GROMACS .gro file of C-alpha atoms in nm:
model
  219
    1MET     CA    1  16.922  33.918  21.030
    2GLY     CA    2  17.117  33.638  20.885
    3GLU     CA    3  16.940  33.414  21.086
    4GLN     CA    4  16.608  33.553  21.006
    5ILE     CA    5  16.705  33.519  20.646
    6THR     CA    6  16.825  33.149  20.675
    7ASN     CA    7  16.475  33.074  20.880
    8GLN     CA    8  16.250  33.211  20.628
    9GLN     CA    9  16.415  33.013  20.328
   10GLN     CA   10  16.133  32.745  20.253
   11VAL     CA   11  16.280  32.371  20.250
   12TYR     CA   12  16.154  32.127  19.947
   13PRO     CA   13  16.148  31.766  19.957
   14LEU     CA   14  16.357  31.592  19.716
   15ALA     CA   15  16.186  31.501  19.405
   16PRO     CA   16  16.178  31.097  19.382
   17ALA     CA   17  16.464  30.988  19.144
   18SER     CA   18  16.323  30.893  18.793
   19LYS     CA   19  16.342  30.481  18.710
   20MET     CA   20  16.516  30.387  18.454
   21PRO     CA   21  16.326  30.151  18.204
   22ARG     CA   22  16.419  29.788  18.250
   23SER     CA   23  16.459  29.737  17.906
   24ASP     CA   24  16.692  29.455  17.935
   25GLU     CA   25  16.460  29.272  18.182
   26GLU     CA   26  16.157  29.339  17.969
   27SER     CA   27  16.324  29.245  17.669
   28ASN     CA   28  16.470  28.871  17.811
   29THR     CA   29  16.090  28.839  17.928
   30LEU     CA   30  15.918  28.879  17.591
   31GLN     CA   31  16.202  28.624  17.458
   32SER     CA   32  16.130  28.353  17.727
   33ASN     CA   33  15.767  28.371  17.642
   34GLU     CA   34  15.793  28.357  17.290
   35LEU     CA   35  16.029  28.052  17.330
   36ARG     CA   36  15.748  27.884  17.553
   37ARG     CA   37  15.522  27.977  17.291
   38LYS     CA   38  15.704  27.808  17.015
   39LYS     CA   39  15.780  27.505  17.204
   40ARG     CA   40  15.362  27.475  17.283
   41ILE     CA   41  15.303  27.505  16.892
   42LYS     CA   42  15.608  27.227  16.824
   43LEU     CA   43  15.456  27.002  17.094
   44ALA     CA   44  15.094  27.046  16.948
   45ILE     CA   45  15.211  26.968  16.605
   46TYR     CA   46  15.419  26.659  16.708
   47ILE     CA   47  15.107  26.542  16.864
   48ALA     CA   48  14.892  26.596  16.545
   49ALA     CA   49  15.147  26.432  16.368
   50PHE     CA   50  15.148  26.138  16.615
   51ALA     CA   51  14.803  26.096  16.601
   52VAL     CA   52  14.767  26.102  16.228
   53PHE     CA   53  15.044  25.838  16.172
   54GLN     CA   54  14.886  25.616  16.442
   55THR     CA   55  14.548  25.642  16.254
   56ILE     CA   56  14.727  25.547  15.948
   57VAL     CA   57  14.897  25.269  16.086
   58ILE     CA   58  14.573  25.141  16.231
   59VAL     CA   59  14.404  25.169  15.924
   60VAL     CA   60  14.679  24.995  15.699
   61PHE     CA   61  14.678  24.732  15.984
   62SER     CA   62  14.296  24.658  15.964
   63LEU     CA   63  14.318  24.641  15.586
   64THR     CA   64  14.581  24.395  15.579
   65VAL     CA   65  14.679  24.195  15.866
   66MET     CA   66  14.323  24.196  16.041
   67LYS     CA   67  14.148  24.114  15.679
   68VAL     CA   68  14.040  23.776  15.673
   69LYS     CA   69  14.076  23.612  15.322
   70THR     CA   70  13.927  23.292  15.209
   71PRO     CA   71  14.183  23.024  15.185
   72LYS     CA   72  14.215  22.834  14.864
   73VAL     CA   73  14.218  22.457  14.790
   74ARG     CA   74  14.357  22.292  14.452
   75LEU     CA   75  14.502  21.994  14.311
   76GLY     CA   76  14.863  22.028  14.223
   77THR     CA   77  15.048  21.828  13.967
   78ILE     CA   78  14.906  21.491  13.826
   79GLU     CA   79  15.128  21.235  13.737
   80LEU     CA   80  14.933  20.911  13.594
   81LYS     CA   81  15.025  20.547  13.730
   82ASN     CA   82  14.783  20.329  13.519
   83VAL     CA   83  14.562  20.406  13.216
   84THR     CA   84  14.302  20.142  13.098
   85THR     CA   85  14.044  20.208  12.863
   86THR     CA   86  13.820  20.052  12.630
   87ASP     CA   87  13.650  20.277  12.359
   88GLY     CA   88  13.354  20.104  12.273
   89THR     CA   89  13.459  20.008  11.956
   90GLN     CA   90  13.507  19.597  12.058
   91ALA     CA   91  13.258  19.393  12.225
   92SER     CA   92  13.262  19.550  12.524
   93SER     CA   93  13.133  19.877  12.637
   94PRO     CA   94  13.333  20.205  12.643
   95SER     CA   95  13.528  20.234  12.999
   96PHE     CA   96  13.823  20.321  13.204
   97ASP     CA   97  14.042  20.255  13.493
   98ILE     CA   98  14.272  20.502  13.592
   99SER     CA   99  14.500  20.580  13.886
  100PHE     CA  100  14.748  20.882  13.955
  101THR     CA  101  14.895  21.090  14.214
  102THR     CA  102  14.878  21.454  14.303
  103GLN     CA  103  14.871  21.693  14.619
  104VAL     CA  104  14.582  21.843  14.750
  105ARG     CA  105  14.700  22.227  14.814
  106VAL     CA  106  14.535  22.437  15.104
  107LYS     CA  107  14.684  22.803  15.039
  108ASN     CA  108  14.662  23.037  15.290
  109THR     CA  109  14.714  23.439  15.275
  110ASN     CA  110  14.608  23.500  15.601
  111PHE     CA  111  14.828  23.677  15.861
  112GLY     CA  112  14.713  23.358  16.092
  113PRO     CA  113  14.693  22.985  16.073
  114TYR     CA  114  14.360  22.809  15.906
  115LYS     CA  115  14.275  22.515  16.051
  116TYR     CA  116  14.028  22.268  15.854
  117ASP     CA  117  13.805  21.987  15.942
  118SER     CA  118  13.835  21.663  15.759
  119SER     CA  119  13.664  21.644  15.423
  120ASN     CA  120  13.640  21.462  15.085
  121ALA     CA  121  13.744  21.539  14.758
  122THR     CA  122  13.498  21.431  14.478
  123PHE     CA  123  13.570  21.321  14.115
  124LEU     CA  124  13.311  21.326  13.848
  125TYR     CA  125  13.241  21.235  13.495
  126GLN     CA  126  12.977  21.451  13.355
  127GLY     CA  127  12.824  21.497  13.716
  128VAL     CA  128  12.827  21.088  13.833
  129THR     CA  129  13.101  20.984  14.097
  130VAL     CA  130  13.384  20.790  13.954
  131GLY     CA  131  13.615  20.864  14.274
  132GLN     CA  132  13.677  21.011  14.580
  133ILE     CA  133  13.967  21.067  14.824
  134PHE     CA  134  13.942  21.121  15.200
  135ILE     CA  135  14.133  21.475  15.297
  136PRO     CA  136  14.241  21.472  15.659
  137LYS     CA  137  14.225  21.758  15.897
  138GLY     CA  138  14.495  21.997  15.931
  139LYS     CA  139  14.643  22.329  15.931
  140ALA     CA  140  14.784  22.559  15.679
  141GLY     CA  141  15.028  22.797  15.859
  142MET     CA  142  15.053  23.191  15.855
  143LEU     CA  143  15.134  23.273  15.439
  144SER     CA  144  15.181  22.920  15.375
  145THR     CA  145  15.057  22.656  15.163
  146LYS     CA  146  14.988  22.314  15.321
  147LYS     CA  147  15.049  21.994  15.075
  148VAL     CA  148  14.897  21.663  15.130
  149SER     CA  149  14.983  21.398  14.868
  150VAL     CA  150  14.706  21.138  14.759
  151THR     CA  151  14.660  20.876  14.496
  152VAL     CA  152  14.349  20.891  14.332
  153SER     CA  153  14.171  20.577  14.151
  154VAL     CA  154  13.856  20.661  13.896
  155ASN     CA  155  13.673  20.416  13.699
  156SER     CA  156  13.376  20.424  13.513
  157ASN     CA  157  13.170  20.140  13.702
  158ALA     CA  158  12.914  20.389  13.844
  159LEU     CA  159  12.822  20.519  13.482
  160THR     CA  160  12.482  20.375  13.328
  161SER     CA  161  12.500  20.561  13.000
  162THR     CA  162  12.839  20.525  12.838
  163THR     CA  163  12.740  20.670  12.484
  164SER     CA  164  12.936  21.032  12.577
  165LEU     CA  165  13.205  20.819  12.702
  166GLY     CA  166  13.255  20.636  12.386
  167ASN     CA  167  13.267  20.942  12.179
  168GLU     CA  168  13.550  21.083  12.428
  169LEU     CA  169  13.750  20.796  12.418
  170GLY     CA  170  13.715  20.758  12.037
  171VAL     CA  171  13.882  21.096  12.033
  172GLY     CA  172  14.164  21.024  12.282
  173THR     CA  173  14.094  21.254  12.547
  174LEU     CA  174  13.859  21.182  12.892
  175THR     CA  175  13.745  21.511  13.093
  176LEU     CA  176  13.695  21.484  13.462
  177ASN     CA  177  13.584  21.710  13.728
  178SER     CA  178  13.688  21.739  14.103
  179GLN     CA  179  13.513  21.892  14.413
  180ALA     CA  180  13.599  21.951  14.744
  181LYS     CA  181  13.494  22.188  15.034
  182LEU     CA  182  13.685  22.239  15.354
  183SER     CA  183  13.546  22.373  15.648
  184GLY     CA  184  13.774  22.569  15.923
  185LYS     CA  185  13.865  22.857  16.114
  186VAL     CA  186  14.112  23.149  16.062
  187GLU     CA  187  14.291  23.277  16.367
  188LEU     CA  188  14.428  23.611  16.395
  189MET     CA  189  14.647  23.717  16.678
  190PHE     CA  190  14.581  23.446  16.890
  191VAL     CA  191  14.234  23.583  16.995
  192MET     CA  192  13.996  23.648  16.689
  193LYS     CA  193  13.894  23.341  16.499
  194LYS     CA  194  13.665  23.356  16.189
  195LYS     CA  195  13.501  23.063  16.004
  196LYS     CA  196  13.603  23.014  15.636
  197SER     CA  197  13.528  22.761  15.376
  198ALA     CA  198  13.751  22.687  15.106
  199GLN     CA  199  13.613  22.543  14.780
  200MET     CA  200  13.768  22.359  14.492
  201ASN     CA  201  13.653  22.317  14.129
  202CYS     CA  202  13.880  22.162  13.871
  203THR     CA  203  13.862  22.024  13.537
  204ILE     CA  204  14.098  21.742  13.441
  205SER     CA  205  14.184  21.663  13.081
  206ILE     CA  206  14.344  21.333  13.013
  207LYS     CA  207  14.518  21.285  12.695
  208LEU     CA  208  14.477  20.918  12.583
  209ASN     CA  209  14.757  20.933  12.332
  210ALA     CA  210  15.110  20.780  12.355
  211ASP     CA  211  15.213  21.136  12.586
  212LYS     CA  212  14.946  21.063  12.880
  213ALA     CA  213  14.934  21.446  12.929
  214VAL     CA  214  14.710  21.598  13.155
  215ASP     CA  215  14.548  21.952  13.150
  216LEU     CA  216  14.458  22.070  13.482
  217ASN     CA  217  14.214  22.396  13.528
  218CYS     CA  218  14.109  22.512  13.879
  219LYS     CA  219  13.928  22.768  14.004
   0.00000   0.00000   0.00000
């Protein structure tokens, strides 16, 4: 009987052991993914910021360094050396014969040298040429001024009418104009060259009194 009861007992399979939730592993995985996501966001922000910065640098560079400006040519301080005038109150006609020293100044405000060809500066009285000087070819360096010392001689020999000259000399002031044009090229970054012409237009007022002062106005 005992054996029959034993044989009649059913044997049930063991239920599989329930798996414990891997809360620690899942938490670590989520944290790792979040860190990677934040790193990607930071990288994208850095790339965008660098692109914006680079764009700003390029714009500023093109508007300042790469912008070619027209050089300026002007006369420097005038120092009178010889002044001989006749105002026409005597038997002779009004006349003048004047010499002075000055500087031809070529101002270059570009970030590259300005090389210019030789030229002439003309001195006029009421549109008539009364004197001329030669300006040799040269170079004004980056952000600098080239200074060329010259001696100028002007006289009234070419004037056909001296009526207004007599009036000016009688008042004691002689007004002359000086004009010049330099043609050359501005070189940037040793690669780009751009043609630029510098022009001068100066008004010279010479006081013929004892002080012999000179007023100079250049445009």
